[in-house]
PDB file of N, CA and C and ligand atoms in Angstrom:
ATOM      1  N   MET A   1       2.375   4.977 -22.115  1.00  0.00           N
ATOM      2  CA  MET A   1       3.491   5.400 -21.298  1.00  0.00           C
ATOM      3  C   MET A   1       4.885   5.079 -21.416  1.00  0.00           C
ATOM      4  N   LYS A   2       6.038   5.586 -21.217  1.00  0.00           N
ATOM      5  CA  LYS A   2       7.197   4.904 -21.349  1.00  0.00           C
ATOM      6  C   LYS A   2       7.634   4.048 -20.171  1.00  0.00           C
ATOM      7  N   PHE A   3       8.618   3.205 -20.458  1.00  0.00           N
ATOM      8  CA  PHE A   3       9.062   2.626 -19.419  1.00  0.00           C
ATOM      9  C   PHE A   3      10.513   2.632 -19.598  1.00  0.00           C
ATOM     10  N   CYS A   4      11.518   2.701 -18.545  1.00  0.00           N
ATOM     11  CA  CYS A   4      13.125   2.431 -18.370  1.00  0.00           C
ATOM     12  C   CYS A   4      13.202   0.935 -19.168  1.00  0.00           C
ATOM     13  N   VAL A   5      13.921   1.119 -20.158  1.00  0.00           N
ATOM     14  CA  VAL A   5      14.576  -0.166 -21.078  1.00  0.00           C
ATOM     15  C   VAL A   5      15.351  -1.224 -20.111  1.00  0.00           C
ATOM     16  N   ALA A   6      15.825  -0.711 -18.975  1.00  0.00           N
ATOM     17  CA  ALA A   6      17.056  -1.545 -18.119  1.00  0.00           C
ATOM     18  C   ALA A   6      16.292  -1.903 -17.326  1.00  0.00           C
ATOM     19  N   CYS A   7      15.236  -1.320 -16.539  1.00  0.00           N
ATOM     20  CA  CYS A   7      14.660  -1.906 -15.355  1.00  0.00           C
ATOM     21  C   CYS A   7      12.975  -1.879 -15.339  1.00  0.00           C
ATOM     22  N   SER A   8      12.554  -1.357 -16.435  1.00  0.00           N
ATOM     23  CA  SER A   8      10.893  -1.550 -16.491  1.00  0.00           C
ATOM     24  C   SER A   8      10.353  -0.248 -15.644  1.00  0.00           C
ATOM     25  N   MET A   9      11.016   0.273 -15.113  1.00  0.00           N
ATOM     26  CA  MET A   9       9.941   1.514 -13.999  1.00  0.00           C
ATOM     27  C   MET A   9       9.420   2.225 -14.905  1.00  0.00           C
ATOM     28  N   PRO A  10       8.137   2.461 -14.665  1.00  0.00           N
ATOM     29  CA  PRO A  10       7.238   3.530 -15.749  1.00  0.00           C
ATOM     30  C   PRO A  10       7.817   4.971 -15.385  1.00  0.00           C
ATOM     31  N   LEU A  11       7.992   5.668 -16.306  1.00  0.00           N
ATOM     32  CA  LEU A  11       8.557   6.959 -16.510  1.00  0.00           C
ATOM     33  C   LEU A  11       7.267   7.695 -16.532  1.00  0.00           C
ATOM     34  N   GLU A  12       6.613   8.023 -15.552  1.00  0.00           N
ATOM     35  CA  GLU A  12       5.728   8.726 -15.528  1.00  0.00           C
ATOM     36  C   GLU A  12       5.632  10.335 -15.771  1.00  0.00           C
ATOM     37  N   LYS A  13       6.826  10.852 -15.204  1.00  0.00           N
ATOM     38  CA  LYS A  13       7.129  12.196 -15.255  1.00  0.00           C
ATOM     39  C   LYS A  13       8.484  12.097 -16.023  1.00  0.00           C
ATOM     40  N   GLU A  14       8.348  13.332 -16.698  1.00  0.00           N
ATOM     41  CA  GLU A  14       9.930  13.677 -17.547  1.00  0.00           C
ATOM     42  C   GLU A  14      10.958  13.628 -16.394  1.00  0.00           C
ATOM     43  N   GLU A  15      10.860  13.998 -15.313  1.00  0.00           N
ATOM     44  CA  GLU A  15      12.283  14.094 -14.480  1.00  0.00           C
ATOM     45  C   GLU A  15      12.652  12.666 -14.037  1.00  0.00           C
ATOM     46  N   PHE A  16      11.648  11.475 -14.479  1.00  0.00           N
ATOM     47  CA  PHE A  16      12.413  10.212 -13.911  1.00  0.00           C
ATOM     48  C   PHE A  16      13.228   9.691 -15.124  1.00  0.00           C
ATOM     49  N   ILE A  17      13.311  10.458 -16.161  1.00  0.00           N
ATOM     50  CA  ILE A  17      14.070  10.065 -17.401  1.00  0.00           C
ATOM     51  C   ILE A  17      15.622  10.739 -17.152  1.00  0.00           C
ATOM     52  N   ALA A  18      16.567   9.913 -17.255  1.00  0.00           N
ATOM     53  CA  ALA A  18      18.021  10.449 -16.883  1.00  0.00           C
ATOM     54  C   ALA A  18      18.695  10.416 -18.114  1.00  0.00           C
ATOM     55  N   LEU A  19      18.259   9.550 -19.155  1.00  0.00           N
ATOM     56  CA  LEU A  19      19.168   9.263 -20.489  1.00  0.00           C
ATOM     57  C   LEU A  19      18.094   8.522 -21.309  1.00  0.00           C
ATOM     58  N   HIS A  20      18.624   9.364 -22.565  1.00  0.00           N
ATOM     59  CA  HIS A  20      17.768   8.815 -23.718  1.00  0.00           C
ATOM     60  C   HIS A  20      18.645   8.556 -24.707  1.00  0.00           C
ATOM     61  N   ASN A  21      18.863   7.310 -25.394  1.00  0.00           N
ATOM     62  CA  ASN A  21      19.835   7.062 -26.293  1.00  0.00           C
ATOM     63  C   ASN A  21      19.391   6.049 -27.470  1.00  0.00           C
ATOM     64  N   ALA A  22      19.994   5.555 -28.304  1.00  0.00           N
ATOM     65  CA  ALA A  22      19.650   4.555 -29.401  1.00  0.00           C
ATOM     66  C   ALA A  22      18.702   3.452 -28.797  1.00  0.00           C
ATOM     67  N   ASP A  23      18.914   3.098 -27.603  1.00  0.00           N
ATOM     68  CA  ASP A  23      18.474   2.147 -26.779  1.00  0.00           C
ATOM     69  C   ASP A  23      17.128   2.333 -26.340  1.00  0.00           C
ATOM     70  N   GLY A  24      16.811   3.600 -25.854  1.00  0.00           N
ATOM     71  CA  GLY A  24      15.573   4.097 -25.547  1.00  0.00           C
ATOM     72  C   GLY A  24      15.836   5.042 -24.224  1.00  0.00           C
ATOM     73  N   ASP A  25      14.654   5.045 -23.343  1.00  0.00           N
ATOM     74  CA  ASP A  25      14.828   5.818 -22.225  1.00  0.00           C
ATOM     75  C   ASP A  25      15.309   5.045 -21.010  1.00  0.00           C
ATOM     76  N   PHE A  26      16.176   5.830 -20.225  1.00  0.00           N
ATOM     77  CA  PHE A  26      16.543   5.235 -18.846  1.00  0.00           C
ATOM     78  C   PHE A  26      16.132   5.919 -17.827  1.00  0.00           C
ATOM     79  N   CYS A  27      16.063   5.194 -16.710  1.00  0.00           N
ATOM     80  CA  CYS A  27      15.305   6.064 -15.430  1.00  0.00           C
ATOM     81  C   CYS A  27      16.640   6.510 -14.736  1.00  0.00           C
ATOM     82  N   ILE A  28      16.403   7.364 -13.789  1.00  0.00           N
ATOM     83  CA  ILE A  28      17.188   8.130 -12.714  1.00  0.00           C
ATOM     84  C   ILE A  28      18.115   6.985 -12.109  1.00  0.00           C
ATOM     85  N   TYR A  29      17.465   5.684 -11.546  1.00  0.00           N
ATOM     86  CA  TYR A  29      18.059   4.635 -10.981  1.00  0.00           C
ATOM     87  C   TYR A  29      19.046   3.753 -11.684  1.00  0.00           C
ATOM     88  N   CYS A  30      18.932   4.020 -12.933  1.00  0.00           N
ATOM     89  CA  CYS A  30      19.720   3.131 -13.724  1.00  0.00           C
ATOM     90  C   CYS A  30      20.951   3.773 -14.499  1.00  0.00           C
ATOM     91  N   VAL A  31      21.319   5.018 -14.219  1.00  0.00           N
ATOM     92  CA  VAL A  31      22.306   5.798 -14.677  1.00  0.00           C
ATOM     93  C   VAL A  31      22.982   6.408 -13.745  1.00  0.00           C
ATOM     94  N   ASP A  32      24.295   6.415 -14.130  1.00  0.00           N
ATOM     95  CA  ASP A  32      25.363   6.995 -13.077  1.00  0.00           C
ATOM     96  C   ASP A  32      25.467   8.523 -12.966  1.00  0.00           C
ATOM     97  N   ASP A  33      26.463   9.282 -12.127  1.00  0.00           N
ATOM     98  CA  ASP A  33      26.591  10.538 -12.414  1.00  0.00           C
ATOM     99  C   ASP A  33      27.257  11.163 -13.500  1.00  0.00           C
ATOM    100  N   GLN A  34      28.097  10.078 -14.262  1.00  0.00           N
ATOM    101  CA  GLN A  34      28.568  10.531 -15.527  1.00  0.00           C
ATOM    102  C   GLN A  34      27.695  10.071 -16.755  1.00  0.00           C
ATOM    103  N   LYS A  35      26.293   9.838 -16.572  1.00  0.00           N
ATOM    104  CA  LYS A  35      25.244   9.719 -17.610  1.00  0.00           C
ATOM    105  C   LYS A  35      25.411   8.272 -18.085  1.00  0.00           C
ATOM    106  N   GLN A  36      26.159   7.695 -17.473  1.00  0.00           N
ATOM    107  CA  GLN A  36      26.428   5.983 -17.982  1.00  0.00           C
ATOM    108  C   GLN A  36      25.376   5.100 -17.561  1.00  0.00           C
ATOM    109  N   VAL A  37      24.806   4.263 -18.416  1.00  0.00           N
ATOM    110  CA  VAL A  37      24.015   3.154 -17.927  1.00  0.00           C
ATOM    111  C   VAL A  37      25.048   2.378 -16.753  1.00  0.00           C
ATOM    112  N   LYS A  38      24.334   2.266 -15.663  1.00  0.00           N
ATOM    113  CA  LYS A  38      25.070   1.253 -14.638  1.00  0.00           C
ATOM    114  C   LYS A  38      24.985  -0.002 -15.055  1.00  0.00           C
ATOM    115  N   SER A  39      25.991  -0.812 -14.686  1.00  0.00           N
ATOM    116  CA  SER A  39      26.346  -2.305 -14.977  1.00  0.00           C
ATOM    117  C   SER A  39      24.945  -3.069 -14.735  1.00  0.00           C
ATOM    118  N   CYS A  40      24.930  -4.115 -15.481  1.00  0.00           N
ATOM    119  CA  CYS A  40      24.070  -5.231 -15.040  1.00  0.00           C
ATOM    120  C   CYS A  40      23.738  -5.624 -13.607  1.00  0.00           C
ATOM    121  N   GLU A  41      24.902  -5.815 -12.840  1.00  0.00           N
ATOM    122  CA  GLU A  41      24.891  -6.245 -11.632  1.00  0.00           C
ATOM    123  C   GLU A  41      24.404  -5.232 -10.415  1.00  0.00           C
ATOM    124  N   ASP A  42      24.861  -3.888 -10.695  1.00  0.00           N
ATOM    125  CA  ASP A  42      24.151  -2.803  -9.977  1.00  0.00           C
ATOM    126  C   ASP A  42      22.516  -2.842 -10.277  1.00  0.00           C
ATOM    127  N   ILE A  43      22.173  -2.949 -11.215  1.00  0.00           N
ATOM    128  CA  ILE A  43      20.930  -2.764 -11.781  1.00  0.00           C
ATOM    129  C   ILE A  43      19.967  -3.874 -11.130  1.00  0.00           C
ATOM    130  N   PHE A  44      20.687  -4.952 -11.381  1.00  0.00           N
ATOM    131  CA  PHE A  44      20.035  -6.015 -10.619  1.00  0.00           C
ATOM    132  C   PHE A  44      20.096  -6.242  -9.268  1.00  0.00           C
ATOM    133  N   LYS A  45      21.195  -5.689  -8.552  1.00  0.00           N
ATOM    134  CA  LYS A  45      20.861  -5.490  -7.165  1.00  0.00           C
ATOM    135  C   LYS A  45      19.929  -4.774  -6.445  1.00  0.00           C
ATOM    136  N   GLY A  46      19.919  -3.577  -7.189  1.00  0.00           N
ATOM    137  CA  GLY A  46      18.864  -2.471  -6.860  1.00  0.00           C
ATOM    138  C   GLY A  46      17.469  -3.161  -6.915  1.00  0.00           C
ATOM    139  N   GLY A  47      17.422  -3.629  -8.024  1.00  0.00           N
ATOM    140  CA  GLY A  47      16.007  -4.232  -8.256  1.00  0.00           C
ATOM    141  C   GLY A  47      15.479  -5.460  -7.128  1.00  0.00           C
ATOM    142  N   VAL A  48      16.652  -6.135  -6.920  1.00  0.00           N
ATOM    143  CA  VAL A  48      16.451  -7.114  -5.511  1.00  0.00           C
ATOM    144  C   VAL A  48      16.130  -6.499  -4.577  1.00  0.00           C
ATOM    145  N   GLU A  49      16.797  -5.833  -4.143  1.00  0.00           N
ATOM    146  CA  GLU A  49      16.750  -4.682  -2.571  1.00  0.00           C
ATOM    147  C   GLU A  49      15.370  -3.805  -2.825  1.00  0.00           C
ATOM    148  N   TYR A  50      14.890  -3.442  -4.006  1.00  0.00           N
ATOM    149  CA  TYR A  50      13.356  -3.020  -3.987  1.00  0.00           C
ATOM    150  C   TYR A  50      12.218  -3.942  -3.659  1.00  0.00           C
ATOM    151  N   PHE A  51      12.400  -5.316  -4.432  1.00  0.00           N
ATOM    152  CA  PHE A  51      11.683  -6.277  -3.978  1.00  0.00           C
ATOM    153  C   PHE A  51      11.528  -6.614  -2.458  1.00  0.00           C
ATOM    154  N   ILE A  52      12.900  -6.576  -1.947  1.00  0.00           N
ATOM    155  CA  ILE A  52      12.859  -7.406  -0.703  1.00  0.00           C
ATOM    156  C   ILE A  52      12.148  -6.313   0.346  1.00  0.00           C
ATOM    157  N   ASN A  53      12.711  -4.906   0.334  1.00  0.00           N
ATOM    158  CA  ASN A  53      12.390  -3.873   1.150  1.00  0.00           C
ATOM    159  C   ASN A  53      10.838  -3.481   0.871  1.00  0.00           C
ATOM    160  N   GLU A  54      10.215  -3.410  -0.468  1.00  0.00           N
ATOM    161  CA  GLU A  54       9.046  -2.841  -0.718  1.00  0.00           C
ATOM    162  C   GLU A  54       7.806  -3.853  -0.504  1.00  0.00           C
ATOM    163  N   GLU A  55       8.344  -5.189  -1.036  1.00  0.00           N
ATOM    164  CA  GLU A  55       7.284  -6.121  -1.154  1.00  0.00           C
ATOM    165  C   GLU A  55       7.634  -7.238   0.089  1.00  0.00           C
ATOM    166  N   ASN A  56       8.783  -7.167   0.739  1.00  0.00           N
ATOM    167  CA  ASN A  56       8.855  -8.245   1.709  1.00  0.00           C
ATOM    168  C   ASN A  56       9.030  -9.779   1.209  1.00  0.00           C
ATOM    169  N   TYR A  57       9.804  -9.822   0.003  1.00  0.00           N
ATOM    170  CA  TYR A  57      10.096 -10.925  -0.554  1.00  0.00           C
ATOM    171  C   TYR A  57      11.211 -11.536  -0.135  1.00  0.00           C
ATOM    172  N   PRO A  58      11.522 -12.873   0.182  1.00  0.00           N
ATOM    173  CA  PRO A  58      12.737 -13.466   0.496  1.00  0.00           C
ATOM    174  C   PRO A  58      13.660 -13.075  -0.520  1.00  0.00           C
ATOM    175  N   LYS A  59      15.161 -13.247  -0.439  1.00  0.00           N
ATOM    176  CA  LYS A  59      15.668 -12.668  -1.629  1.00  0.00           C
ATOM    177  C   LYS A  59      15.859 -13.619  -2.574  1.00  0.00           C
ATOM    178  N   GLU A  60      15.883 -14.875  -2.288  1.00  0.00           N
ATOM    179  CA  GLU A  60      15.937 -15.821  -3.746  1.00  0.00           C
ATOM    180  C   GLU A  60      15.014 -15.432  -4.714  1.00  0.00           C
ATOM    181  N   TYR A  61      13.650 -15.342  -4.070  1.00  0.00           N
ATOM    182  CA  TYR A  61      12.468 -14.956  -4.864  1.00  0.00           C
ATOM    183  C   TYR A  61      12.520 -13.528  -5.517  1.00  0.00           C
ATOM    184  N   ALA A  62      12.940 -12.824  -4.726  1.00  0.00           N
ATOM    185  CA  ALA A  62      13.140 -11.418  -5.394  1.00  0.00           C
ATOM    186  C   ALA A  62      14.192 -11.587  -6.452  1.00  0.00           C
ATOM    187  N   GLU A  63      15.188 -12.076  -6.306  1.00  0.00           N
ATOM    188  CA  GLU A  63      16.045 -12.223  -7.287  1.00  0.00           C
ATOM    189  C   GLU A  63      15.771 -12.988  -8.784  1.00  0.00           C
ATOM    190  N   LYS A  64      14.797 -13.829  -8.436  1.00  0.00           N
ATOM    191  CA  LYS A  64      14.124 -14.783  -9.728  1.00  0.00           C
ATOM    192  C   LYS A  64      13.115 -13.655 -10.513  1.00  0.00           C
ATOM    193  N   ILE A  65      12.550 -12.973  -9.655  1.00  0.00           N
ATOM    194  CA  ILE A  65      11.486 -11.976 -10.160  1.00  0.00           C
ATOM    195  C   ILE A  65      12.540 -10.896 -11.334  1.00  0.00           C
ATOM    196  N   VAL A  66      13.661 -10.375 -10.488  1.00  0.00           N
ATOM    197  CA  VAL A  66      14.214  -9.269 -11.350  1.00  0.00           C
ATOM    198  C   VAL A  66      14.905  -9.842 -12.392  1.00  0.00           C
ATOM    199  N   ARG A  67      15.559 -11.054 -12.340  1.00  0.00           N
ATOM    200  CA  ARG A  67      16.116 -11.693 -13.396  1.00  0.00           C
ATOM    201  C   ARG A  67      15.369 -12.029 -14.646  1.00  0.00           C
ATOM    202  N   LYS A  68      14.080 -12.439 -14.205  1.00  0.00           N
ATOM    203  CA  LYS A  68      13.089 -12.731 -15.567  1.00  0.00           C
ATOM    204  C   LYS A  68      12.850 -11.323 -15.747  1.00  0.00           C
ATOM    205  N   ASN A  69      12.411 -10.136 -15.070  1.00  0.00           N
ATOM    206  CA  ASN A  69      11.801  -8.808 -15.528  1.00  0.00           C
ATOM    207  C   ASN A  69      13.335  -8.361 -16.434  1.00  0.00           C
ATOM    208  N   MET A  70      14.464  -8.274 -16.146  1.00  0.00           N
ATOM    209  CA  MET A  70      15.430  -7.785 -17.094  1.00  0.00           C
ATOM    210  C   MET A  70      15.522  -8.479 -18.028  1.00  0.00           C
ATOM    211  N   THR A  71      15.353  -9.856 -18.153  1.00  0.00           N
ATOM    212  CA  THR A  71      15.852 -10.774 -19.428  1.00  0.00           C
ATOM    213  C   THR A  71      14.659 -10.194 -20.428  1.00  0.00           C
ATOM    214  N   LEU A  72      13.567  -9.692 -19.948  1.00  0.00           N
ATOM    215  CA  LEU A  72      12.537  -9.415 -21.140  1.00  0.00           C
ATOM    216  C   LEU A  72      12.697  -8.135 -21.688  1.00  0.00           C
ATOM    217  N   LEU A  73      13.525  -7.167 -20.844  1.00  0.00           N
ATOM    218  CA  LEU A  73      13.494  -5.860 -21.472  1.00  0.00           C
ATOM    219  C   LEU A  73      14.939  -5.658 -22.592  1.00  0.00           C
ATOM    220  N   PRO A  74      14.398  -4.981 -23.529  1.00  0.00           N
ATOM    221  CA  PRO A  74      15.080  -4.618 -24.803  1.00  0.00           C
ATOM    222  C   PRO A  74      16.648  -4.488 -24.481  1.00  0.00           C
ATOM    223  N   TYR A  75      16.606  -3.629 -23.674  1.00  0.00           N
ATOM    224  CA  TYR A  75      17.869  -3.146 -23.295  1.00  0.00           C
ATOM    225  C   TYR A  75      19.171  -4.526 -23.042  1.00  0.00           C
ATOM    226  N   TRP A  76      18.562  -5.512 -22.121  1.00  0.00           N
ATOM    227  CA  TRP A  76      19.401  -6.599 -21.820  1.00  0.00           C
ATOM    228  C   TRP A  76      19.235  -7.695 -22.983  1.00  0.00           C
ATOM    229  N   LYS A  77      18.232  -7.574 -23.845  1.00  0.00           N
ATOM    230  CA  LYS A  77      18.397  -8.507 -25.124  1.00  0.00           C
ATOM    231  C   LYS A  77      19.398  -7.845 -26.048  1.00  0.00           C
ATOM    232  N   ASN A  78      19.528  -6.493 -26.092  1.00  0.00           N
ATOM    233  CA  ASN A  78      20.726  -5.867 -26.908  1.00  0.00           C
ATOM    234  C   ASN A  78      22.077  -6.442 -26.461  1.00  0.00           C
ATOM    235  N   ASN A  79      22.122  -6.198 -25.172  1.00  0.00           N
ATOM    236  CA  ASN A  79      23.363  -6.346 -24.222  1.00  0.00           C
ATOM    237  C   ASN A  79      23.287  -7.618 -23.429  1.00  0.00           C
ATOM    238  N   PRO A  80      23.372  -8.578 -24.105  1.00  0.00           N
ATOM    239  CA  PRO A  80      23.384  -9.874 -22.838  1.00  0.00           C
ATOM    240  C   PRO A  80      24.395  -9.871 -21.671  1.00  0.00           C
ATOM    241  N   SER A  81      24.144 -10.337 -20.520  1.00  0.00           N
ATOM    242  CA  SER A  81      25.112 -10.071 -19.647  1.00  0.00           C
ATOM    243  C   SER A  81      24.863 -11.358 -18.839  1.00  0.00           C
ATOM    244  N   ALA A  82      26.261 -11.838 -18.237  1.00  0.00           N
ATOM    245  CA  ALA A  82      26.212 -13.168 -17.441  1.00  0.00           C
ATOM    246  C   ALA A  82      25.424 -12.927 -16.367  1.00  0.00           C
ATOM    247  N   CYS A  83      24.994 -11.726 -15.867  1.00  0.00           N
ATOM    248  CA  CYS A  83      24.564 -11.501 -14.371  1.00  0.00           C
ATOM    249  C   CYS A  83      23.338 -12.007 -14.359  1.00  0.00           C
ATOM    250  N   LEU A  84      22.415 -12.199 -15.491  1.00  0.00           N
ATOM    251  CA  LEU A  84      20.896 -12.598 -15.694  1.00  0.00           C
ATOM    252  C   LEU A  84      21.107 -14.128 -16.113  1.00  0.00           C
ATOM    253  N   LYS A  85      22.019 -14.709 -15.821  1.00  0.00           N
ATOM    254  CA  LYS A  85      22.044 -16.367 -16.155  1.00  0.00           C
ATOM    255  C   LYS A  85      21.593 -16.722 -14.536  1.00  0.00           C
ATOM    256  N   GLY A  86      20.571 -17.833 -14.640  1.00  0.00           N
ATOM    257  CA  GLY A  86      20.278 -18.156 -13.354  1.00  0.00           C
ATOM    258  C   GLY A  86      18.819 -18.565 -13.347  1.00  0.00           C
ATOM    259  N   GLU A  87      18.261 -19.150 -12.155  1.00  0.00           N
ATOM    260  CA  GLU A  87      17.100 -19.350 -11.926  1.00  0.00           C
ATOM    261  C   GLU A  87      16.003 -17.910 -12.158  1.00  0.00           C
ATOM    262  N   MET A  88      14.987 -17.898 -12.804  1.00  0.00           N
ATOM    263  CA  MET A  88      14.131 -17.091 -12.880  1.00  0.00           C
ATOM    264  C   MET A  88      12.726 -17.536 -12.701  1.00  0.00           C
ATOM    265  N   LEU A  89      11.697 -16.789 -12.547  1.00  0.00           N
ATOM    266  CA  LEU A  89      10.143 -17.201 -12.798  1.00  0.00           C
ATOM    267  C   LEU A  89       9.851 -17.381 -14.218  1.00  0.00           C
ATOM    268  N   SER A  90       8.926 -18.468 -14.169  1.00  0.00           N
ATOM    269  CA  SER A  90       8.366 -18.901 -15.576  1.00  0.00           C
ATOM    270  C   SER A  90       7.536 -17.825 -15.944  1.00  0.00           C
ATOM    271  N   ASP A  91       7.215 -17.843 -17.340  1.00  0.00           N
ATOM    272  CA  ASP A  91       6.442 -16.750 -17.873  1.00  0.00           C
ATOM    273  C   ASP A  91       4.924 -16.578 -17.209  1.00  0.00           C
ATOM    274  N   GLU A  92       4.611 -17.682 -16.619  1.00  0.00           N
ATOM    275  CA  GLU A  92       3.202 -17.808 -16.115  1.00  0.00           C
ATOM    276  C   GLU A  92       3.297 -17.163 -14.722  1.00  0.00           C
ATOM    277  N   GLU A  93       4.307 -17.587 -14.019  1.00  0.00           N
ATOM    278  CA  GLU A  93       4.481 -17.059 -12.368  1.00  0.00           C
ATOM    279  C   GLU A  93       4.692 -15.321 -12.677  1.00  0.00           C
ATOM    280  N   PHE A  94       5.426 -15.075 -13.719  1.00  0.00           N
ATOM    281  CA  PHE A  94       5.787 -13.683 -13.852  1.00  0.00           C
ATOM    282  C   PHE A  94       4.265 -12.807 -14.323  1.00  0.00           C
ATOM    283  N   LYS A  95       3.781 -13.442 -15.137  1.00  0.00           N
ATOM    284  CA  LYS A  95       2.476 -12.974 -15.417  1.00  0.00           C
ATOM    285  C   LYS A  95       1.534 -12.717 -14.431  1.00  0.00           C
ATOM    286  N   LYS A  96       1.379 -13.834 -13.518  1.00  0.00           N
ATOM    287  CA  LYS A  96       0.353 -13.670 -12.342  1.00  0.00           C
ATOM    288  C   LYS A  96       1.051 -12.561 -11.370  1.00  0.00           C
ATOM    289  N   LEU A  97       2.239 -12.302 -11.169  1.00  0.00           N
ATOM    290  CA  LEU A  97       2.827 -11.323  -9.961  1.00  0.00           C
ATOM    291  C   LEU A  97       2.534  -9.993 -10.846  1.00  0.00           C
ATOM    292  N   PHE A  98       2.527  -9.986 -11.901  1.00  0.00           N
ATOM    293  CA  PHE A  98       2.210  -8.256 -12.202  1.00  0.00           C
ATOM    294  C   PHE A  98       0.985  -7.904 -12.756  1.00  0.00           C
ATOM    295  N   CYS A  99      -0.006  -9.197 -12.779  1.00  0.00           N
ATOM    296  CA  CYS A  99      -1.670  -8.905 -13.345  1.00  0.00           C
ATOM    297  C   CYS A  99      -2.421  -8.951 -12.208  1.00  0.00           C
ATOM    298  N   LYS A 100      -2.142  -8.488 -10.899  1.00  0.00           N
ATOM    299  CA  LYS A 100      -2.988  -8.523  -9.769  1.00  0.00           C
ATOM    300  C   LYS A 100      -4.077  -7.349  -9.873  1.00  0.00           C
TER     301      LYS A 100
HETATM  302 ZN1  LIG B   1      15.683   1.814 -14.897  1.00  0.00          ZN
END
């Protein structure tokens, strides 16, 4: 299965893919109306809101998850952004969270 290279959302259906370029596939949430990849800040904020609303995690914990998640993704490895600097989950904590 394909995953969004900017937020790791599973791209189960073709309509979830909003953009494909040299970096890979991007989901509809990571691309704006002009077909530009959103800023790191916007994608980070969206991810944090997701974990707060869907999983009821406290804000600081949600931020640590999203920061770790985005740091591991190919797009942000190629486009390092200051917004991903800060506290994040360890590899161990991250693995535990997603291998339930
Ligand atoms: Zn995405």
